[in-house]
Tab-separated table of C-alpha atoms in Angstrom:
chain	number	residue	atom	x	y	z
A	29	UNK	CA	30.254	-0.322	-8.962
A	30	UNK	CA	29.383	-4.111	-9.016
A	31	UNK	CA	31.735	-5.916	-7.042
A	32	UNK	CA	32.144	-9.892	-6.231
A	33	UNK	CA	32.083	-10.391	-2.376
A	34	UNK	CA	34.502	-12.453	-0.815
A	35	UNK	CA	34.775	-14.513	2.422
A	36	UNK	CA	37.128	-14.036	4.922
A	37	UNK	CA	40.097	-17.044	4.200
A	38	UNK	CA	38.769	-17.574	0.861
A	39	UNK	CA	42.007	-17.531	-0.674
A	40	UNK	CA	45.326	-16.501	0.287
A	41	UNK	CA	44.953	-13.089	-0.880
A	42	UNK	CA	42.310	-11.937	1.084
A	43	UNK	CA	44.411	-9.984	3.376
A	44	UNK	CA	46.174	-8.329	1.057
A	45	UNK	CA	43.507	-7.497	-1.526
A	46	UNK	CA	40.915	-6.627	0.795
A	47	UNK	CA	37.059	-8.293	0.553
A	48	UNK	CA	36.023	-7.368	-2.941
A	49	UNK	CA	36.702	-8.293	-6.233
A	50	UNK	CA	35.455	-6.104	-9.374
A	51	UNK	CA	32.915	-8.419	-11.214
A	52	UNK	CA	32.688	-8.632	-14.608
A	53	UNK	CA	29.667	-8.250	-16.614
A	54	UNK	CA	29.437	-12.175	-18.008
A	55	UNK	CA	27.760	-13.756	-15.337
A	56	UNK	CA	30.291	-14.047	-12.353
A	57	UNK	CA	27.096	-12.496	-9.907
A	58	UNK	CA	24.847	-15.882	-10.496
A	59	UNK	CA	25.561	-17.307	-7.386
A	60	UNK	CA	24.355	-14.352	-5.314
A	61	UNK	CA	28.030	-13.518	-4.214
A	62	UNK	CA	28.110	-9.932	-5.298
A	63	UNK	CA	27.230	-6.338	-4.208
A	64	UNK	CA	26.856	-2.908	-5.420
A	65	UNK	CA	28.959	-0.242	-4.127
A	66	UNK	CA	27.119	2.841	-4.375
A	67	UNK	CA	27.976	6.548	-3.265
A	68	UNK	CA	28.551	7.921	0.349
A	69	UNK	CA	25.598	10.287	-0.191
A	70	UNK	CA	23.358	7.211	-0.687
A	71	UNK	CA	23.774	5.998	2.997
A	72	UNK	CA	20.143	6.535	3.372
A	73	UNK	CA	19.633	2.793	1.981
A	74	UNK	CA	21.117	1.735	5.119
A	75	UNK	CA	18.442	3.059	7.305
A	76	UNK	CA	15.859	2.390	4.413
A	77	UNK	CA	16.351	-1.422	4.423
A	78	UNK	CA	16.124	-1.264	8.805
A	79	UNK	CA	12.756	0.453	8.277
A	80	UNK	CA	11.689	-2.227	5.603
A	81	UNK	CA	12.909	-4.995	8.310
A	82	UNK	CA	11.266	-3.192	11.274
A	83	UNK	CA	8.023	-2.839	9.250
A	84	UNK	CA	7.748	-6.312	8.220
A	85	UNK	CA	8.133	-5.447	4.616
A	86	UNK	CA	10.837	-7.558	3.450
A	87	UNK	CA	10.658	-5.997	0.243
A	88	UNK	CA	13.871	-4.354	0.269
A	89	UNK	CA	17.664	-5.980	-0.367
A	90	UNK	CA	20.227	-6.099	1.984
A	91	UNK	CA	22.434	-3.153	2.910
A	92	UNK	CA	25.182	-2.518	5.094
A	93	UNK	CA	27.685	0.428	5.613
A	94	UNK	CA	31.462	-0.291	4.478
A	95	UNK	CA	34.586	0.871	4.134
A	96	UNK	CA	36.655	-0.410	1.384
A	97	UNK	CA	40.484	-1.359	1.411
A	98	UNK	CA	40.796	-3.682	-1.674
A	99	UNK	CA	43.834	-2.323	-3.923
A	100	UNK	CA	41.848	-3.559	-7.185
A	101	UNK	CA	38.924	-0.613	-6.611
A	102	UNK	CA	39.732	2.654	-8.047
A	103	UNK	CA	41.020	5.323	-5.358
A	104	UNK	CA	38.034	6.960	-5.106
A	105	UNK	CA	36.544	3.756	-3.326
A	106	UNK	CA	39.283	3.222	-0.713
A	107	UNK	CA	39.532	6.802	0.704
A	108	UNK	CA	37.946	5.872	3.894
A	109	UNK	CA	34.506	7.203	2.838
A	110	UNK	CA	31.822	4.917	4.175
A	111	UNK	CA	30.008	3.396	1.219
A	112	UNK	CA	26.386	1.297	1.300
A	113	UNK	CA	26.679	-2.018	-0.526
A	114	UNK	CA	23.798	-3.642	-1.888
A	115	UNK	CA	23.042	-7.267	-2.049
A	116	UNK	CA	23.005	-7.990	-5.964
A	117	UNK	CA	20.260	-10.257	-6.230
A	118	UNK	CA	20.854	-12.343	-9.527
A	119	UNK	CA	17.236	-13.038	-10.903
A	120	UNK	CA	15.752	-9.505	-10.910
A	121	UNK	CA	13.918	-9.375	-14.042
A	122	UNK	CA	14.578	-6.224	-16.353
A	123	UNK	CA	13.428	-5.832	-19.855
A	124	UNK	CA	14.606	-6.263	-22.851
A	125	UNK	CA	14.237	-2.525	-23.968
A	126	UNK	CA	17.201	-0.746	-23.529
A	127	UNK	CA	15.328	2.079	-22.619
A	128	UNK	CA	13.509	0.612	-20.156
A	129	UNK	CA	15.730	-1.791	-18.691
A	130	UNK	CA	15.092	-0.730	-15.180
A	131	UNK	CA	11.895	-2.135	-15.020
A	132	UNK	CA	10.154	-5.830	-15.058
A	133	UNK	CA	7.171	-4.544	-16.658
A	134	UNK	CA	6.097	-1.419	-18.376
A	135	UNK	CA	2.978	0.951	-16.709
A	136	UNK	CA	1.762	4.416	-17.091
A	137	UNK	CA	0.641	6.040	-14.020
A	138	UNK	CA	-3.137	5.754	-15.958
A	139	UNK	CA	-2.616	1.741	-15.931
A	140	UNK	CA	-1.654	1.618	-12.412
A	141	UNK	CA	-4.637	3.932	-10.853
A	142	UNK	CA	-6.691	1.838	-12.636
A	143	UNK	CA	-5.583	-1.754	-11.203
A	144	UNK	CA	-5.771	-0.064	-7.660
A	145	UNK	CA	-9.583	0.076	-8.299
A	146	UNK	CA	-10.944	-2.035	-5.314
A	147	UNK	CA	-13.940	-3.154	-7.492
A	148	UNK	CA	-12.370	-4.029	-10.522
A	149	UNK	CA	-10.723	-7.425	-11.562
A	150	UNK	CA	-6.921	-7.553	-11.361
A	151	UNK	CA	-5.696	-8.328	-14.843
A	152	UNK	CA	-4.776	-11.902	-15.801
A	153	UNK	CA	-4.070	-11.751	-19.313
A	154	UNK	CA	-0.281	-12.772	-19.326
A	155	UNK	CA	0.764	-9.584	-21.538
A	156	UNK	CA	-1.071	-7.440	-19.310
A	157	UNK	CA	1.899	-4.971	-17.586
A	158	UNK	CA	2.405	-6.184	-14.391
A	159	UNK	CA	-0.245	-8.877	-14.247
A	160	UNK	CA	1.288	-11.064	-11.686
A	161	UNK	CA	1.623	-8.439	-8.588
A	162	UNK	CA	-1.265	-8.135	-6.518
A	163	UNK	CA	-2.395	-5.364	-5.094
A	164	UNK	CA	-1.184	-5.493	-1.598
A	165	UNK	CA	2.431	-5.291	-3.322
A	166	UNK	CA	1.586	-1.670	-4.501
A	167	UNK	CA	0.407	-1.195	-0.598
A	168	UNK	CA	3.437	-2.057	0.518
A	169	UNK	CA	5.413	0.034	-1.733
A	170	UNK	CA	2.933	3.258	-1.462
A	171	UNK	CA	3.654	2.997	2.668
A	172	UNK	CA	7.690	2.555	2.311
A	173	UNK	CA	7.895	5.573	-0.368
A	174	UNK	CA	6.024	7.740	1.340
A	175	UNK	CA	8.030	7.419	4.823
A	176	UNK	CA	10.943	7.627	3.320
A	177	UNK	CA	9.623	10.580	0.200
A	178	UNK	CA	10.944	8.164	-2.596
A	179	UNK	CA	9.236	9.861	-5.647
A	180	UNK	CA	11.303	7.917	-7.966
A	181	UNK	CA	9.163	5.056	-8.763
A	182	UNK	CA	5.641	6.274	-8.230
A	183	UNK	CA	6.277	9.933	-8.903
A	184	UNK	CA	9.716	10.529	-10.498
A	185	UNK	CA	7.949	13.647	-12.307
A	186	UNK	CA	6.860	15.423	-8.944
A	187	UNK	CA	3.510	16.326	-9.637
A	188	UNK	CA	2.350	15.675	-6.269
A	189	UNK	CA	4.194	18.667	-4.867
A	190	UNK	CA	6.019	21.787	-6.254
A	191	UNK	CA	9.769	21.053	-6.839
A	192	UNK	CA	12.298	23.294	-6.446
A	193	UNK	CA	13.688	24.552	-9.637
A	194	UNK	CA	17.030	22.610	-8.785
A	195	UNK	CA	15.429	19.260	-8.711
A	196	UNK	CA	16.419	16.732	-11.428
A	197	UNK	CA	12.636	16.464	-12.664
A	198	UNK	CA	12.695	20.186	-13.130
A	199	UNK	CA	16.359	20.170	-14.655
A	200	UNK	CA	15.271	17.126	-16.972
A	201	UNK	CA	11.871	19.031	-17.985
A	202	UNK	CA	10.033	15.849	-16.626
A	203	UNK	CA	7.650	17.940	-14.156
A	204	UNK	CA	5.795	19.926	-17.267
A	205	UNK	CA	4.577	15.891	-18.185
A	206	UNK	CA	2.352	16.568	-15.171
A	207	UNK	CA	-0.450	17.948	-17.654
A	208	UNK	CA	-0.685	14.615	-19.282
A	209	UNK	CA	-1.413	11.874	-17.207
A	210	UNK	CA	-0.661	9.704	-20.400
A	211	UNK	CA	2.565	10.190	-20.374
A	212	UNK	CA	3.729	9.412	-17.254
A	213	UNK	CA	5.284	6.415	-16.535
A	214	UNK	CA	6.476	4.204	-13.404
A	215	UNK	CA	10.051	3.184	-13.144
A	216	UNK	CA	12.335	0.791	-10.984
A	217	UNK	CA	9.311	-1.589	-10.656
A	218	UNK	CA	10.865	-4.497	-10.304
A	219	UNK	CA	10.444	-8.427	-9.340
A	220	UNK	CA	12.306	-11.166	-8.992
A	221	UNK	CA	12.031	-14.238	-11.379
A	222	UNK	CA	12.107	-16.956	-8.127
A	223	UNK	CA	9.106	-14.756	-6.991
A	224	UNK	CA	7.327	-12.815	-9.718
A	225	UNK	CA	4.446	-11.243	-7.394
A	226	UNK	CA	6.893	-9.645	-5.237
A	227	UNK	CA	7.794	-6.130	-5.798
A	228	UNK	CA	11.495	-5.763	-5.074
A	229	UNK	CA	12.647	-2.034	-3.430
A	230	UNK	CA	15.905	-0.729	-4.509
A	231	UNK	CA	17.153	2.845	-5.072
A	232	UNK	CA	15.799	3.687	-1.606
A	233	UNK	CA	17.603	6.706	-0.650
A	234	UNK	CA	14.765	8.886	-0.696
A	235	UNK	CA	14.561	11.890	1.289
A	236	UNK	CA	15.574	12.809	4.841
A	237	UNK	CA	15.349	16.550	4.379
A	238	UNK	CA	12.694	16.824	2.555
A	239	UNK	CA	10.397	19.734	3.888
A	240	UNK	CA	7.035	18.637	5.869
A	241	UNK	CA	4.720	21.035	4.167
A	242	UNK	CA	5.802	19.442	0.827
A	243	UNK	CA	5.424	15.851	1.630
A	244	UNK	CA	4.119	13.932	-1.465
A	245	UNK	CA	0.786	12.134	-1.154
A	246	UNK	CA	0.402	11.718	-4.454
A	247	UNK	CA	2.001	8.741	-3.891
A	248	UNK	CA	-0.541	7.123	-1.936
A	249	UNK	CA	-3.205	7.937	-4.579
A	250	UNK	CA	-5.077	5.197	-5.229
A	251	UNK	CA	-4.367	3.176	-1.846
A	252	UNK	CA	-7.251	1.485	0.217
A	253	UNK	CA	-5.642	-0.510	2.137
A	254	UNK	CA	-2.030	-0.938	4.411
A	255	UNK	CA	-0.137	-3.866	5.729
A	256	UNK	CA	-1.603	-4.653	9.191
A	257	UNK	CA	2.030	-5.497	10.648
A	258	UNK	CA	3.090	-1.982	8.964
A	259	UNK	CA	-0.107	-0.139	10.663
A	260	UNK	CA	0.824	-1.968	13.915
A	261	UNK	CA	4.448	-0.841	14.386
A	262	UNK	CA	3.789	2.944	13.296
A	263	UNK	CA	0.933	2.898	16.200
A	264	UNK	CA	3.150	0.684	18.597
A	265	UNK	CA	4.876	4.220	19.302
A	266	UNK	CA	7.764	2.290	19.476
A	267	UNK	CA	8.931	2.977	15.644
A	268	UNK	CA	12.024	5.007	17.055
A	269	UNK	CA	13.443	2.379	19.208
A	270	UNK	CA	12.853	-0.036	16.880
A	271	UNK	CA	15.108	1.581	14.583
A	272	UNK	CA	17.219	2.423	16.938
A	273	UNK	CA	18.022	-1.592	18.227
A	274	UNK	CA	18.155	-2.929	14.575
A	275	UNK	CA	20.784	-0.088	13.188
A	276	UNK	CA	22.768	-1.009	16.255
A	277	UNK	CA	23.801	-4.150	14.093
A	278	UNK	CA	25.496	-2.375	11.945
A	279	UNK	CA	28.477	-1.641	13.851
A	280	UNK	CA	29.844	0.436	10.779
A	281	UNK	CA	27.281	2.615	9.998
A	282	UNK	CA	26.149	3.093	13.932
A	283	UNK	CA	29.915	4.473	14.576
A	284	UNK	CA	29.826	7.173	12.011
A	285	UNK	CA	26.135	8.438	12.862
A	286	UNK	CA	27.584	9.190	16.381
A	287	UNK	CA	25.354	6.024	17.373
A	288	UNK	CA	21.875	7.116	18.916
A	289	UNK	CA	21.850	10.523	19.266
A	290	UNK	CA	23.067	11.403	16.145
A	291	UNK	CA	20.854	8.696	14.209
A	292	UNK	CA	17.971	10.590	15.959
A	293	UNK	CA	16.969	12.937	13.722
A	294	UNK	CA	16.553	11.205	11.534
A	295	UNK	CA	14.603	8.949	13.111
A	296	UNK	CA	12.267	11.485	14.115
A	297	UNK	CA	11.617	12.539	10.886
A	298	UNK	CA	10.399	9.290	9.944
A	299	UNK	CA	8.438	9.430	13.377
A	300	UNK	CA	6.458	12.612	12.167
A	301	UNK	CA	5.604	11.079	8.839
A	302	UNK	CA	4.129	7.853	10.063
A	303	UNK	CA	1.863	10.291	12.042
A	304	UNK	CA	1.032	11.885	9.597
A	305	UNK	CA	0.515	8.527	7.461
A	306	UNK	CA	-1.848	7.318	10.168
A	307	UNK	CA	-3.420	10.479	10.334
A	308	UNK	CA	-3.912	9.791	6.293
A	309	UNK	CA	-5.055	6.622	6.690
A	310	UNK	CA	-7.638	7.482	9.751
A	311	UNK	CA	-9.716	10.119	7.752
A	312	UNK	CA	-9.674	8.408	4.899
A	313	UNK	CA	-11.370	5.820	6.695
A	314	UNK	CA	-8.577	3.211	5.031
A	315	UNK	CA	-8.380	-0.544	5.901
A	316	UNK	CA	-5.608	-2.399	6.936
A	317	UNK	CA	-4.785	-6.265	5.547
A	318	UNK	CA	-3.523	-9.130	7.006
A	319	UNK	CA	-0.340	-10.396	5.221
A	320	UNK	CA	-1.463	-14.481	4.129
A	321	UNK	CA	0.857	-17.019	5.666
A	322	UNK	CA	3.200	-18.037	2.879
């Protein structure tokens, strides 16, 4: 649910309404004073935008862990669950299609292998999909998904590992595209219009249980090169802690976890896999890039 934030001593009625307002769909969000309420299974997006911050990714929007008291949300929102809320950024660009509306631009998983070619000119033809990210964008993105196993942008068909016959791509018949390369399509690529060659990460949820022996590289297909700040803080061996001091700030979401100890599994989970990334990245004999000064 999309909800208009409010300040404490906005109005009068703060106290008694609580700090969110239902927004409506004509525009109310243009001033960047709104959020998205989302489910209590997606608290993952907490962690997921600390590991963006940690990494020096910036890439993902603001999230924070809530509980909701405002008597204008339905019931279901004010039971004392703890909720993530997303920062509703205003000028994400989506499409026109209705069909595609998740999406600032439209590419097949053909298109994007091919604009990951190291050799080949990046498209600059305007109508060309996606002509205005580079490609240390895709870098960026291929190194957050796979630490986290988000397969819904890159991979939402799960060809680079063998689903379970309960997942949704299975379910949806979406895993028998795998045959056809041409078919497959990338989705919640998105930008903002203030800053069109910036790839913007939402829906970050991923995957905390997914198994080790199943990890998805497929997702780094195509990848020569990492962020060097990235690279740095995976070797620092410090990744953990990291973690650890920046989800302290959320006072909220640290509570509920049972603070550090019961954060840390989690955390070691994404521990292993940026082992295993730099393990990836080592015998592949990959290249790391500095990040230009803006």
């Amino acid at each position: 649910m999309r909800v208009r934030l409010r300040a404490a001593g906005d109005d009068a009625k703060g106290d008694a309404e609580g700090d969110v307002l239902p927004a409506s769909p004509e525009g109310d969000c243009q001033d960047g004073r709104c959020g998205l309420i989302k489910r209590p299974g997606d608290l993952y997006e907490v962690l997921a935008f600390h590991l963006d911050r940690v990494l020096g990714l910036n890439r993902s929007l603001p999230a924070v862990a809530r509980r909701f008291s405002s008597r204008l949300l339905p019931y279901s929102y004010t039971d004392g669950a703890l909720r993530p809320i997303i920062w509703w950024a205003p000028d994400l660009q989506h499409l026109q299609d209705a069909n595609n509306d998740q999406n600032s631009c439209a590419l097949g998983w053909l298109q994007y292998q091919e604009m990951l070619q190291p050799h080949r000119p990046m498209p600059v033809a305007r109508d060309a999909p996606c002509s205005s990210i580079p490609r240390s964008e895709w870098s960026r993105l291929a190194l957050f998904d796979f630490l986290l196993q988000v397969h819904d942008r890159l991979d939402r068909y799960c060809c680079g590992f063998q689903p379970d016959p309960s997942e949704p791509c299975v379910e949806e018949m979406l895993h028998e595209k795998c045959r056809n390369p041409a078919e497959l399509v990338l989705v919640h690529i998105l930008v903002r219009r203030s800053a069109p060659s910036r790839l913007v990460f939402i829906d970050n949820a991923g995957r905390p249980q997914h198994p080790e022996e199943k990890l998805n590289f497929r997702l780094l297909q195509g990848i020569g090169s990492f962020p060097a700040v990235a690279v740095a803080r995976l070797r620092s061996g410090r990744l953990q802690s990291l973690l650890l001091q920046s989800l302290r700030l959320d006072r909220e979401l640290w509570e509920s976890q049972g603070g550090a100890e019961g954060l840390r599994p989690l955390l070691q989970t994404i521990d292993r896999r940026a082992r295993i990334l730099l393990r990836h990245i080592q015998e592949h004999n990959l290249t790391v890039f500095e990040d230009l000064p803006r």
